[in-house]
CSV table of C-alpha atoms (C1' of nucleotides) in Angstrom, one decimal:
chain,number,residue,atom,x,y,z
A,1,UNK,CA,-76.1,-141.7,-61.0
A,2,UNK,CA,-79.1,-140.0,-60.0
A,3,UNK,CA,-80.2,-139.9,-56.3
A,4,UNK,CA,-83.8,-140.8,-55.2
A,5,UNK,CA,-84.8,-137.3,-53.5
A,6,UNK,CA,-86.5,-137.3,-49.8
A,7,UNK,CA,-89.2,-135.6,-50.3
A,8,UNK,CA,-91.0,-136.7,-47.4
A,9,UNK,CA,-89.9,-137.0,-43.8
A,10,UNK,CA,-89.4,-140.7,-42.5
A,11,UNK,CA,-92.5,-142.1,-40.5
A,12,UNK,CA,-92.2,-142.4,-36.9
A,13,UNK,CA,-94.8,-142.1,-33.8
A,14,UNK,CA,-96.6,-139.1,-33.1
A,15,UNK,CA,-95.7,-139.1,-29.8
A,16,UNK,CA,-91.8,-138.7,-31.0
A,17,UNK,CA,-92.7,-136.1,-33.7
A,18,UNK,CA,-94.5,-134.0,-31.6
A,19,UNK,CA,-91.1,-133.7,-29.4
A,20,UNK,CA,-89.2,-132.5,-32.5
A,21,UNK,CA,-91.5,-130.2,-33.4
A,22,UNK,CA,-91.7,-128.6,-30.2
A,23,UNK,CA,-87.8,-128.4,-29.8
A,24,UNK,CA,-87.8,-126.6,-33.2
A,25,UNK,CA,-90.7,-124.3,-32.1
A,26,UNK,CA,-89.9,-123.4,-29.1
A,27,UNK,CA,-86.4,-122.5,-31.1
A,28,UNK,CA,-88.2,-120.4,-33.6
A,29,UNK,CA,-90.9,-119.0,-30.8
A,30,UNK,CA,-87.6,-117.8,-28.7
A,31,UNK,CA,-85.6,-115.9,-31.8
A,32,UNK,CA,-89.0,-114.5,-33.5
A,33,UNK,CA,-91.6,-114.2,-30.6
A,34,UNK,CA,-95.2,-115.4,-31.1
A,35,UNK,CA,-96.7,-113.3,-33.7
A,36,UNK,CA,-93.7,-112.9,-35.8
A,37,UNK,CA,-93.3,-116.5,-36.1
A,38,UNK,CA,-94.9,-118.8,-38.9
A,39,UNK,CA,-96.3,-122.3,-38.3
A,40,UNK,CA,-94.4,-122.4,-41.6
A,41,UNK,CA,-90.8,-121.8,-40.4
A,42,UNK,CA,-91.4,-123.8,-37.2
A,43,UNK,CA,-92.5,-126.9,-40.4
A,44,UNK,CA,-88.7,-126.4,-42.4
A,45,UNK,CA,-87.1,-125.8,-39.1
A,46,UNK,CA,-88.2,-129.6,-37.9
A,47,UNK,CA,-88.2,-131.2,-41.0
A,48,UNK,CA,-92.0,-131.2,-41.8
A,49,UNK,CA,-94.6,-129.5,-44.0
A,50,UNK,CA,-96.6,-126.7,-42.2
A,51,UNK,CA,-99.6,-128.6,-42.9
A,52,UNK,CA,-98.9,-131.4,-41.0
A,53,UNK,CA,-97.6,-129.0,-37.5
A,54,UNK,CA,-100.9,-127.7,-37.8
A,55,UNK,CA,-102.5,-130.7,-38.1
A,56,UNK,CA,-100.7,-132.5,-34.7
A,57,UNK,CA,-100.9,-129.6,-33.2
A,58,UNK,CA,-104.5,-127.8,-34.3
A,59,UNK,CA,-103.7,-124.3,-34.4
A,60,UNK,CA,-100.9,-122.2,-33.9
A,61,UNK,CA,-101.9,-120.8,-30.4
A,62,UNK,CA,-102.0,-123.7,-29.6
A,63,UNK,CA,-98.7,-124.7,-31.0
A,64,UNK,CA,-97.8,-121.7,-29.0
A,65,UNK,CA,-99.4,-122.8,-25.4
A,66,UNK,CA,-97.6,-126.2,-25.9
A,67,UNK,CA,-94.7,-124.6,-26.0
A,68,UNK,CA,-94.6,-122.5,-23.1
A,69,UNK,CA,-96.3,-125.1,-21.0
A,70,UNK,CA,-93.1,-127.0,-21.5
A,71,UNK,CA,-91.1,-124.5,-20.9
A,72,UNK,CA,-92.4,-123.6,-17.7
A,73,UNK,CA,-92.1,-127.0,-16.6
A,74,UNK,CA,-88.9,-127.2,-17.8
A,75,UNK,CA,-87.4,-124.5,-15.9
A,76,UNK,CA,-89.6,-126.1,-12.2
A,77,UNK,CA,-87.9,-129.6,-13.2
A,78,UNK,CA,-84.3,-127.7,-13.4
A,79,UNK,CA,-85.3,-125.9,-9.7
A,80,UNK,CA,-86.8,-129.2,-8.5
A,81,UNK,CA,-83.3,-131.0,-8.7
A,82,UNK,CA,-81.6,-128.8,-6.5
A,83,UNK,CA,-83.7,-129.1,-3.8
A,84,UNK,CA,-81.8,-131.9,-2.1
A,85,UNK,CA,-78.8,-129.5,-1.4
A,86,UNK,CA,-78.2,-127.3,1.5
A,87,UNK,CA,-81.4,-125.0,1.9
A,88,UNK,CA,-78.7,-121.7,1.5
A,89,UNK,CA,-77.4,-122.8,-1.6
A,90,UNK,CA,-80.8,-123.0,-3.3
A,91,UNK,CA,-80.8,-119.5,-4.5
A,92,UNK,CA,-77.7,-119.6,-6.2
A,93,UNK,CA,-78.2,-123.2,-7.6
A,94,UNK,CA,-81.9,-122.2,-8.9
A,95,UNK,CA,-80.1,-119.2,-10.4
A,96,UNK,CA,-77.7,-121.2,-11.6
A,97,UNK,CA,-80.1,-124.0,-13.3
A,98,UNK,CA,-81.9,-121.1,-14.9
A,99,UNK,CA,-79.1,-119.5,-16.7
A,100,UNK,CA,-78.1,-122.9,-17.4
A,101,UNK,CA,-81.2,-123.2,-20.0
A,102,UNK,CA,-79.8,-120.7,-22.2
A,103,UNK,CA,-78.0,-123.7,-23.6
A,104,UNK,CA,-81.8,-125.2,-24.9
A,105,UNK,CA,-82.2,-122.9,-27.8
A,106,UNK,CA,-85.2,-120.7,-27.1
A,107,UNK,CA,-86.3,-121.5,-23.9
A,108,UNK,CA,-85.6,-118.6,-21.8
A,109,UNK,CA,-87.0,-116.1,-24.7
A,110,UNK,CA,-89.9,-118.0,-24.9
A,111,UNK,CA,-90.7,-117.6,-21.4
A,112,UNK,CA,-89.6,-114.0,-21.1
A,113,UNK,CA,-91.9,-113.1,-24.2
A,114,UNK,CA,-94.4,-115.3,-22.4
A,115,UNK,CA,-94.9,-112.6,-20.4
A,116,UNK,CA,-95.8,-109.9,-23.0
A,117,UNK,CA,-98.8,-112.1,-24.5
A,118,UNK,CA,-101.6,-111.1,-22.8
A,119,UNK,CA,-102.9,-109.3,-26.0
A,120,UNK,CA,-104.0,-113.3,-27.3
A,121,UNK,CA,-106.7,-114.3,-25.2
A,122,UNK,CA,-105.8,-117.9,-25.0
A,123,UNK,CA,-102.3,-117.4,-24.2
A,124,UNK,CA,-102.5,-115.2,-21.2
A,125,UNK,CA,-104.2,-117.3,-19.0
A,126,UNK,CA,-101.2,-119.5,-19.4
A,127,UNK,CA,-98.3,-117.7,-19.6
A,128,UNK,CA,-99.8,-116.1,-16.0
A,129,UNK,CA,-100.5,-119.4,-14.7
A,130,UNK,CA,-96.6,-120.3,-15.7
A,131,UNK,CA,-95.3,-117.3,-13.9
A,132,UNK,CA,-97.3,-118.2,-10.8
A,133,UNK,CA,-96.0,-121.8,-10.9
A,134,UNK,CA,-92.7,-120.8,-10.7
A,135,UNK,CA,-93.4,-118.3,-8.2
A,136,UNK,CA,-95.1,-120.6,-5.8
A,137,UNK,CA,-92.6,-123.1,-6.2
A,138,UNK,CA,-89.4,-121.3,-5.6
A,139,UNK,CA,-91.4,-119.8,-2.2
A,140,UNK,CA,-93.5,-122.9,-1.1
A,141,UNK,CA,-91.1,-125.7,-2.1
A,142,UNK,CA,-87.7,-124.4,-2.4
A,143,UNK,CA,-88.9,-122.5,0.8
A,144,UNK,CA,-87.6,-119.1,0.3
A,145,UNK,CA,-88.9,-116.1,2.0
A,146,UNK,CA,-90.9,-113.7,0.5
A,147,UNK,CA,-88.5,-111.1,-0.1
A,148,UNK,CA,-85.5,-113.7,-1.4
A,149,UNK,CA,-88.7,-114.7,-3.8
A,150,UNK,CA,-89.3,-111.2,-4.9
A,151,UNK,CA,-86.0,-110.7,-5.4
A,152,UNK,CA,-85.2,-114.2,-7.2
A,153,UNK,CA,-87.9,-113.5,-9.4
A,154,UNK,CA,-86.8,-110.1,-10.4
A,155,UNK,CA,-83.5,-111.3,-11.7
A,156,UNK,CA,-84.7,-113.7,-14.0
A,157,UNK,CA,-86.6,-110.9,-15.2
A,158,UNK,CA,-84.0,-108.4,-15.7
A,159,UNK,CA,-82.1,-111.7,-17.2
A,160,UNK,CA,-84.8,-112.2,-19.7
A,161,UNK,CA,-84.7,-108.7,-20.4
A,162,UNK,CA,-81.0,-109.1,-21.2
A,163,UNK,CA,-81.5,-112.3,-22.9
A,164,UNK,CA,-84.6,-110.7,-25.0
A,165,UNK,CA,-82.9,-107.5,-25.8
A,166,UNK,CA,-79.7,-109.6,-26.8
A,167,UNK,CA,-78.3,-107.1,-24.7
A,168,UNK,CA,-74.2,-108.4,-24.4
A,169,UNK,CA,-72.1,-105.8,-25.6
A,170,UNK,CA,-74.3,-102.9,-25.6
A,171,UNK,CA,-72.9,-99.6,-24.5
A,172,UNK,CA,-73.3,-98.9,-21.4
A,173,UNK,CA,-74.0,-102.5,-20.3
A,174,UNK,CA,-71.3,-104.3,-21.1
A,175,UNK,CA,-69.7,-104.9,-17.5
A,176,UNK,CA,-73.3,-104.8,-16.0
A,177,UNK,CA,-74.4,-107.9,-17.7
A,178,UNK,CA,-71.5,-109.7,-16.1
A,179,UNK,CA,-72.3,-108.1,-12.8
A,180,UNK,CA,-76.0,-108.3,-13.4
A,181,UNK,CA,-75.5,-112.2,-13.9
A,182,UNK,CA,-73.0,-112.6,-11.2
A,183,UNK,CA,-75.2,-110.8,-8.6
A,184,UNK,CA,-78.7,-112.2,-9.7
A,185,UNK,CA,-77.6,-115.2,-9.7
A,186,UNK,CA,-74.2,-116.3,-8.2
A,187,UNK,CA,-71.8,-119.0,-10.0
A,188,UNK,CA,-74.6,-118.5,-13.1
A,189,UNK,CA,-71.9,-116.2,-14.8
A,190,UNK,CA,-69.2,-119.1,-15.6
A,191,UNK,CA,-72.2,-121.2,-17.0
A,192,UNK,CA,-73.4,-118.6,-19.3
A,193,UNK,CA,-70.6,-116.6,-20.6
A,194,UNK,CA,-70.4,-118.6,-23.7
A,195,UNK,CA,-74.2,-119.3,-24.2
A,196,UNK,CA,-74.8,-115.1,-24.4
A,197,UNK,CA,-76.1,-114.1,-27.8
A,198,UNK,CA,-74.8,-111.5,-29.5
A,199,UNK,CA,-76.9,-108.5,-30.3
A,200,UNK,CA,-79.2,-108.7,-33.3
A,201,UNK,CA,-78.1,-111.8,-34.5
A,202,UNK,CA,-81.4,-114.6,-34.2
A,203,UNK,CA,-80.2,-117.8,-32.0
B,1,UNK,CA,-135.2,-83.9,-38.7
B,2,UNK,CA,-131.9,-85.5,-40.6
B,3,UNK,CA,-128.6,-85.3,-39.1
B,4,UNK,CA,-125.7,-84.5,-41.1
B,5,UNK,CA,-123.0,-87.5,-40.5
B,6,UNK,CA,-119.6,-86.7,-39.4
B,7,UNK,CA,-117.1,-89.0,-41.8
B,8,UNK,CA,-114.0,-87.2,-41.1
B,9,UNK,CA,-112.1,-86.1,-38.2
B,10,UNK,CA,-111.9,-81.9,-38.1
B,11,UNK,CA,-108.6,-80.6,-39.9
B,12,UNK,CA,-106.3,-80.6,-37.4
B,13,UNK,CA,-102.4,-79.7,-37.4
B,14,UNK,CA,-100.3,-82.5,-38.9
B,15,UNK,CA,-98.2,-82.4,-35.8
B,16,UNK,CA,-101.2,-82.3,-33.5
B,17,UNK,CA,-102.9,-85.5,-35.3
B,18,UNK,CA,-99.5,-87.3,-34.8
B,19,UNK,CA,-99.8,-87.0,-30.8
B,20,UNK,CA,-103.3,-88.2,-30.6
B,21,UNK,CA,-102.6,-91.0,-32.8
B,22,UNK,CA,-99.2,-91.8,-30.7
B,23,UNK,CA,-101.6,-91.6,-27.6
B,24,UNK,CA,-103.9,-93.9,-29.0
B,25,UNK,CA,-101.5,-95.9,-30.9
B,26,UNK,CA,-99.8,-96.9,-27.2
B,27,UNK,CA,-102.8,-97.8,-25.7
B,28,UNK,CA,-103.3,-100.3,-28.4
B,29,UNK,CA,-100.2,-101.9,-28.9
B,30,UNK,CA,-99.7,-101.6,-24.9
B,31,UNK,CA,-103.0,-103.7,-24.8
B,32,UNK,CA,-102.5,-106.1,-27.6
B,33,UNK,CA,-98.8,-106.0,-28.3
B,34,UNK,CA,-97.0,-105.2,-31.5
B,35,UNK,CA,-98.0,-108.2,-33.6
B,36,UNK,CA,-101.2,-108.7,-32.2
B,37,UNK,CA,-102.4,-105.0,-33.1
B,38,UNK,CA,-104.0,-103.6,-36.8
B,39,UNK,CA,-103.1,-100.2,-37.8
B,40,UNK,CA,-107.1,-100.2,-38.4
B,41,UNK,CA,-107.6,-100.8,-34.5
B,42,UNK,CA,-105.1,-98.0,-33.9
B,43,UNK,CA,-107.2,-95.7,-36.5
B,44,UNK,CA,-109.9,-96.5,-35.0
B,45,UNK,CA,-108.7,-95.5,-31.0
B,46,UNK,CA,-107.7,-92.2,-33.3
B,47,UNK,CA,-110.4,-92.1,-34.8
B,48,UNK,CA,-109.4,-91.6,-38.3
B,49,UNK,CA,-108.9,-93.6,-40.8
B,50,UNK,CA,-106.3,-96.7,-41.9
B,51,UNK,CA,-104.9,-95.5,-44.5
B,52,UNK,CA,-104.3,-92.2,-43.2
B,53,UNK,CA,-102.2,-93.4,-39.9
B,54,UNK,CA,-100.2,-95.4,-42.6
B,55,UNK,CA,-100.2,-92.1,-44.8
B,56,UNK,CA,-98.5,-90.0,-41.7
B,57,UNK,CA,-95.9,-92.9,-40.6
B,58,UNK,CA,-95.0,-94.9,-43.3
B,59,UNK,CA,-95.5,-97.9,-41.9
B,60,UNK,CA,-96.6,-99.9,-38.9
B,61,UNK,CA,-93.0,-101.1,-37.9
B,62,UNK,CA,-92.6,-97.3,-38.0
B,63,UNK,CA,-95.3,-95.8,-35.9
B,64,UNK,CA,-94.2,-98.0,-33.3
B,65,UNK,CA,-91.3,-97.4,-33.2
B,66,UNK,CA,-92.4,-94.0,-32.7
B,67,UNK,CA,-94.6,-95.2,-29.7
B,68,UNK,CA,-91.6,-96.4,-28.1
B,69,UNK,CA,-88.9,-94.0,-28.5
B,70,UNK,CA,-91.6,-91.5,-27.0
B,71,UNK,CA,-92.5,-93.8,-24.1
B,72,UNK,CA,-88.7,-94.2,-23.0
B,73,UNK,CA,-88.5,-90.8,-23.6
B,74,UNK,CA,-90.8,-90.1,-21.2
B,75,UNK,CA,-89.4,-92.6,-18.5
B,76,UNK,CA,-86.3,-90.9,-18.5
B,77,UNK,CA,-88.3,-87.4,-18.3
B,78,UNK,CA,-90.1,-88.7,-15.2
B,79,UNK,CA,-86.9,-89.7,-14.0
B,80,UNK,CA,-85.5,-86.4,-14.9
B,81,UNK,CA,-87.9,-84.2,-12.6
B,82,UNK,CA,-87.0,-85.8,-9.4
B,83,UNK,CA,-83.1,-85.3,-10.2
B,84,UNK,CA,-83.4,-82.3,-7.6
B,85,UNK,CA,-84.6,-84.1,-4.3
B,86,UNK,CA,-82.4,-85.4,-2.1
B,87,UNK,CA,-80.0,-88.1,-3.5
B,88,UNK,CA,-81.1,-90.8,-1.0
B,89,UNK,CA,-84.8,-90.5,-2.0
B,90,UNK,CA,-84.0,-90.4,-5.8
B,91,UNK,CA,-84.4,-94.9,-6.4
B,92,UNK,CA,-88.2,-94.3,-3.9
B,93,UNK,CA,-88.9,-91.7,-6.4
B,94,UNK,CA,-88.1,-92.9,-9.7
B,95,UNK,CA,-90.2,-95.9,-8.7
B,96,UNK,CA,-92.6,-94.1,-7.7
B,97,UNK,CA,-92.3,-91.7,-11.2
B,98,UNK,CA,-92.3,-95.0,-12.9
B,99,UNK,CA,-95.7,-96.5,-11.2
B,100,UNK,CA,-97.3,-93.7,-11.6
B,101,UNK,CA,-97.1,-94.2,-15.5
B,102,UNK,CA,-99.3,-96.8,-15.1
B,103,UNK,CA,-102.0,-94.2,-15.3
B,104,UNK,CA,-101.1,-93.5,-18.8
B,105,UNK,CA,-102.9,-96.0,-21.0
B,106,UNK,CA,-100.3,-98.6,-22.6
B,107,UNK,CA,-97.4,-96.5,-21.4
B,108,UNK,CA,-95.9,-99.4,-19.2
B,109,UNK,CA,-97.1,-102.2,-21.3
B,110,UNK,CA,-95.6,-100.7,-24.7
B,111,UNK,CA,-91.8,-100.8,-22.5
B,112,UNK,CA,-92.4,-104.1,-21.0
B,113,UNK,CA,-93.3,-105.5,-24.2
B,114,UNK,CA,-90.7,-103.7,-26.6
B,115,UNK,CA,-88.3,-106.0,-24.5
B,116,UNK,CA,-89.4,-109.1,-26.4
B,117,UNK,CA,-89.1,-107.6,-29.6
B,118,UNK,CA,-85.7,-108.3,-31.2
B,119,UNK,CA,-87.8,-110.8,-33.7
B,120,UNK,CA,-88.5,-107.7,-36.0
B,121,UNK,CA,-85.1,-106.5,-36.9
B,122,UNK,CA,-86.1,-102.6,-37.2
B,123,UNK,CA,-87.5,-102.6,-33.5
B,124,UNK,CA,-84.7,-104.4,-31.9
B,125,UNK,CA,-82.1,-102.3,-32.2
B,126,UNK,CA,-84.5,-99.1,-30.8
B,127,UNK,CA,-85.3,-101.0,-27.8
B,128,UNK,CA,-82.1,-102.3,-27.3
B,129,UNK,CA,-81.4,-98.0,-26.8
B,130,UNK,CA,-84.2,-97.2,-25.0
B,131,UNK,CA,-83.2,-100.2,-22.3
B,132,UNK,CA,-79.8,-98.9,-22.2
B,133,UNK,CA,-80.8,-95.3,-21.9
B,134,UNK,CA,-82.5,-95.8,-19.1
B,135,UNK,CA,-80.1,-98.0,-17.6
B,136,UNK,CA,-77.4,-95.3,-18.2
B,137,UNK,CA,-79.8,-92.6,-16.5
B,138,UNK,CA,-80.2,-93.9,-13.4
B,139,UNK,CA,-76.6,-95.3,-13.2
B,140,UNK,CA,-74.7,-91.9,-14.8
B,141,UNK,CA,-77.5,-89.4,-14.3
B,142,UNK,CA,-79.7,-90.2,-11.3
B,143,UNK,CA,-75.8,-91.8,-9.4
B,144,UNK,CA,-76.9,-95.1,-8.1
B,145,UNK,CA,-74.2,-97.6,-7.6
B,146,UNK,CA,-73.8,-100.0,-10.0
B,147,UNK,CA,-75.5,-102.6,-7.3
B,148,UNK,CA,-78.3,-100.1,-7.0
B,149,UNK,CA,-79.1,-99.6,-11.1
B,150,UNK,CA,-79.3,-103.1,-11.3
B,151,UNK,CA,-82.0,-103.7,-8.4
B,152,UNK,CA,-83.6,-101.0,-9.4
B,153,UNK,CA,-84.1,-102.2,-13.3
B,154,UNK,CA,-84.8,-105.8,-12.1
B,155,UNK,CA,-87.4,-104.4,-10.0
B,156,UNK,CA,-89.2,-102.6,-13.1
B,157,UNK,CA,-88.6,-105.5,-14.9
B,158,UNK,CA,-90.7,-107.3,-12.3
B,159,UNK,CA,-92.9,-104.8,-12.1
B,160,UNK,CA,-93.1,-104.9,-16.0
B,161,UNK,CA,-93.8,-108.4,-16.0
B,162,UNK,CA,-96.6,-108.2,-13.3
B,163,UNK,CA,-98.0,-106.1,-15.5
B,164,UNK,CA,-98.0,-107.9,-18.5
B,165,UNK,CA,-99.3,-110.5,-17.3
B,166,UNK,CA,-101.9,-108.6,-15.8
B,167,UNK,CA,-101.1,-110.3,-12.6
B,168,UNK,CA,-103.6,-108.9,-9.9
B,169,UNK,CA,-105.6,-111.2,-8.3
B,170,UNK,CA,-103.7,-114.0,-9.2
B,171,UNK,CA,-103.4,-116.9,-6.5
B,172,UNK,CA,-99.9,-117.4,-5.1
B,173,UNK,CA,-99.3,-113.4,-5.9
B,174,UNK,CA,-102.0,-111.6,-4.4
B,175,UNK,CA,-100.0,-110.2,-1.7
B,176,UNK,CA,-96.5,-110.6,-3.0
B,177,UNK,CA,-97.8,-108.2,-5.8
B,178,UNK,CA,-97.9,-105.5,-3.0
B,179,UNK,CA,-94.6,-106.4,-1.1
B,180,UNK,CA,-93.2,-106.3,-4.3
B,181,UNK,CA,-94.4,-103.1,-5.3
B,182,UNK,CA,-93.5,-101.9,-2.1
B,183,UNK,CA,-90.2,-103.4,-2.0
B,184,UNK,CA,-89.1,-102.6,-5.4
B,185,UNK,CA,-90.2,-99.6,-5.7
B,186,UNK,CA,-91.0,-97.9,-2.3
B,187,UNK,CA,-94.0,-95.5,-1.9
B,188,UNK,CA,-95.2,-96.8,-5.0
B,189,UNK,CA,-97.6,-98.9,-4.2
B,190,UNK,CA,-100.2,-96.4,-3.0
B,191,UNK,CA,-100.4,-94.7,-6.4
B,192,UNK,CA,-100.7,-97.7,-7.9
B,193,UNK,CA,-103.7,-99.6,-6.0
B,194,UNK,CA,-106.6,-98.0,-8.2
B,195,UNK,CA,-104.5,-98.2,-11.6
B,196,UNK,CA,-103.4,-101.6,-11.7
B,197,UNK,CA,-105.6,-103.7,-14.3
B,198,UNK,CA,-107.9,-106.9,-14.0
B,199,UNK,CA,-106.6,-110.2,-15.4
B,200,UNK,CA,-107.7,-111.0,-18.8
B,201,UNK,CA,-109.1,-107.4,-19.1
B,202,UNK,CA,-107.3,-104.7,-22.0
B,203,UNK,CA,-106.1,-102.1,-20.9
C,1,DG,C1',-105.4,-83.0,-44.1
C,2,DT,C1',-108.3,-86.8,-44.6
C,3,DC,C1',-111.1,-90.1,-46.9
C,4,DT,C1',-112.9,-94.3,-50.0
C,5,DA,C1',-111.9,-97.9,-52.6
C,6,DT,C1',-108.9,-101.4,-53.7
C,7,DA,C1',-104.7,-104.0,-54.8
C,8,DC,C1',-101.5,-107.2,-52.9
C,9,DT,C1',-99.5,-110.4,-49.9
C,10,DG,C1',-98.7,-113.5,-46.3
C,11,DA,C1',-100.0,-117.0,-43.6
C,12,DG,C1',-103.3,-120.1,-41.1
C,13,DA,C1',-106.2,-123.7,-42.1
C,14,DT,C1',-108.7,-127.5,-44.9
C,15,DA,C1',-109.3,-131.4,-48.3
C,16,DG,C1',-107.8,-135.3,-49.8
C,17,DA,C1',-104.1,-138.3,-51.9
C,18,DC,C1',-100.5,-141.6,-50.8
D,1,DG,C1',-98.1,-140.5,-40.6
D,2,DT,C1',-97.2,-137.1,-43.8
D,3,DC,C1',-97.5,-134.6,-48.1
D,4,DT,C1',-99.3,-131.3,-52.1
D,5,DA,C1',-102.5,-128.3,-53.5
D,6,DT,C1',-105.4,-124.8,-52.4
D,7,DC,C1',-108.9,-121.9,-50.1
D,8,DT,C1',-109.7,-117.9,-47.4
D,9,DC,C1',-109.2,-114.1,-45.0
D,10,DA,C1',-107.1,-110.5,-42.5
D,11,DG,C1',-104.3,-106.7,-42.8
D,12,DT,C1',-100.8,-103.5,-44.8
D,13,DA,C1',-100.1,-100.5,-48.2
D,14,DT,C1',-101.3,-97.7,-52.5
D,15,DA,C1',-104.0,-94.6,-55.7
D,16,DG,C1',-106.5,-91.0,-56.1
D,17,DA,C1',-110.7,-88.1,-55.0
D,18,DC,C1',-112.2,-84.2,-52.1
DNA sequence: GTCTATACTGAGATAGAC
DNA sequence: GTCTATCTCAGTATAGAC
């Protein structure tokens, strides 16, 4: 018997679609970075035809700045809920929630690549706007000091080094990134252990 | 009277032309990032043509490749001359060795992006060896404590990102850029006051 | 050693049907 | 709301002259 072939994918509300499309993006975004990435592979990766992510969306950039707005958001939201614990614990829960995200595919390589786009004209305004968000937030409302700040901050960017590089199991680093992890960000180790990519391989 | 156009750059040394073009090459893809850039933008900085940069590197993946092998290169080189000082000054003046690169067009910009590169599957694996050969200097060579290497490459990594983001000026970071400088990277920050960048400008 | 001219390709965007 | 077909252009890479 011969089956009717879906050719297209099934209607549903913008609103809904836009959602999936972003999941897949910021999926693709995270394992290819900006410029290496198609509108094209972000389409098959969520089901659609390129066409139509360009035509929700208007152009890849900004495609791109969706993405990373979200992101951003997305990693203040995590911080946000563990405000209403003990004000010493907030470093290590913030650190915790952050490595926690390696779970959403792409999202902390998108934001760690967010950083390295200053070259598009669009995109740097707000990938620096993002960073300061964060920043402001983990001093003015998590209430850190400056120097916890500067120091919070600089772990999740040696993480997202790590996490960019795919850097778990390299020579030389192996024990570090445990250590690195475990001294960043305190109880973030046990959370991440099996979310770690392995080196070269896309995720 | 009629002027006699110059269309070519002078002969020059094979090896010689490859510098300038490397020089140029890193101040490019340090301002506009690896995707972002044309080889014809980096022929143009060299002034000579397209083709010919393709002619003497093969390909774009290639030359920067080249750019970045010779910019960690010359990290660990900095690093290298301050090996004789004192142990206890050595992390003040690596950072220091390390800010001061900022004065070299693209130099810091080219490492803090290549850290986002894994997407192309020729670059990842060199930056993945420059990251740990640094790591591995400062730890094995230089003798910081494992604690030590790892505050120390956070703090370049938040130095990296500040600069990426060309992050002067911004609000909410104004003056944590200078505490952070300082703090990361001690005696730093006065060699870096003239060189750091405007937001949104190349560089 | 360096250029001009050009072939080739990939990918973003548009038009319009269903 | 979503697709197919297609235009267009930028950008890498090649061929070959000087």
């Amino acid at each position: 018997m011969t089956v009717e072939e879906v050719t297209t994918a099934p209607r549903m509300k913008a609103a809904d679609r836009r959602e999936l499309i972003l999941d897949a993006a910021t999926a693709v975004f995270g394992a290819k970075s900006y410029v290496g990435t198609t509108t094209d592979e972000v389409a098959r990766a969520a089901g659609v035809s390129q066409p139509y992510v360009v035509r929700l969306f208007g152009t890849k950039a900004k495609l791109y700045i969706a993405v990373i707005e979200r992101a951003y958001e997305r990693v203040i939201g995590e911080f946000r809920q563990v405000l209403p614990g003990p004000p010493e614990e907030r470093v290590k829960r913030m650190g915790a929630a952050y490595a926690g995200l390696l779970s959403e595919r792409g999202m902390l390589p998108v934001i760690a690549n967010s950083t390295a786009l200053d070259g598009e004209p669009e995109i740097g305004p707000v990938a620096r706007a993002g960073f300061n968000s964060i920043w402001r937030f983990v001093r003015d409302e998590a209430g850190l000091t400056e120097e916890q700040t500067r120091d919070f901050m600089a772990g999740g960017m040696l993480i997202n080094a790590i996490v960019g590089l795919r850097l778990v199991g390299a020579y030389g680093t192996e024990q570090s990134v445990t250590e690195v992890l475990n001294a960043c960000f305190p109880d973030a180790i046990s959370r991440v252990r099996d979310l770690m990519p392995v080196a070269g391989e896309p995720w």
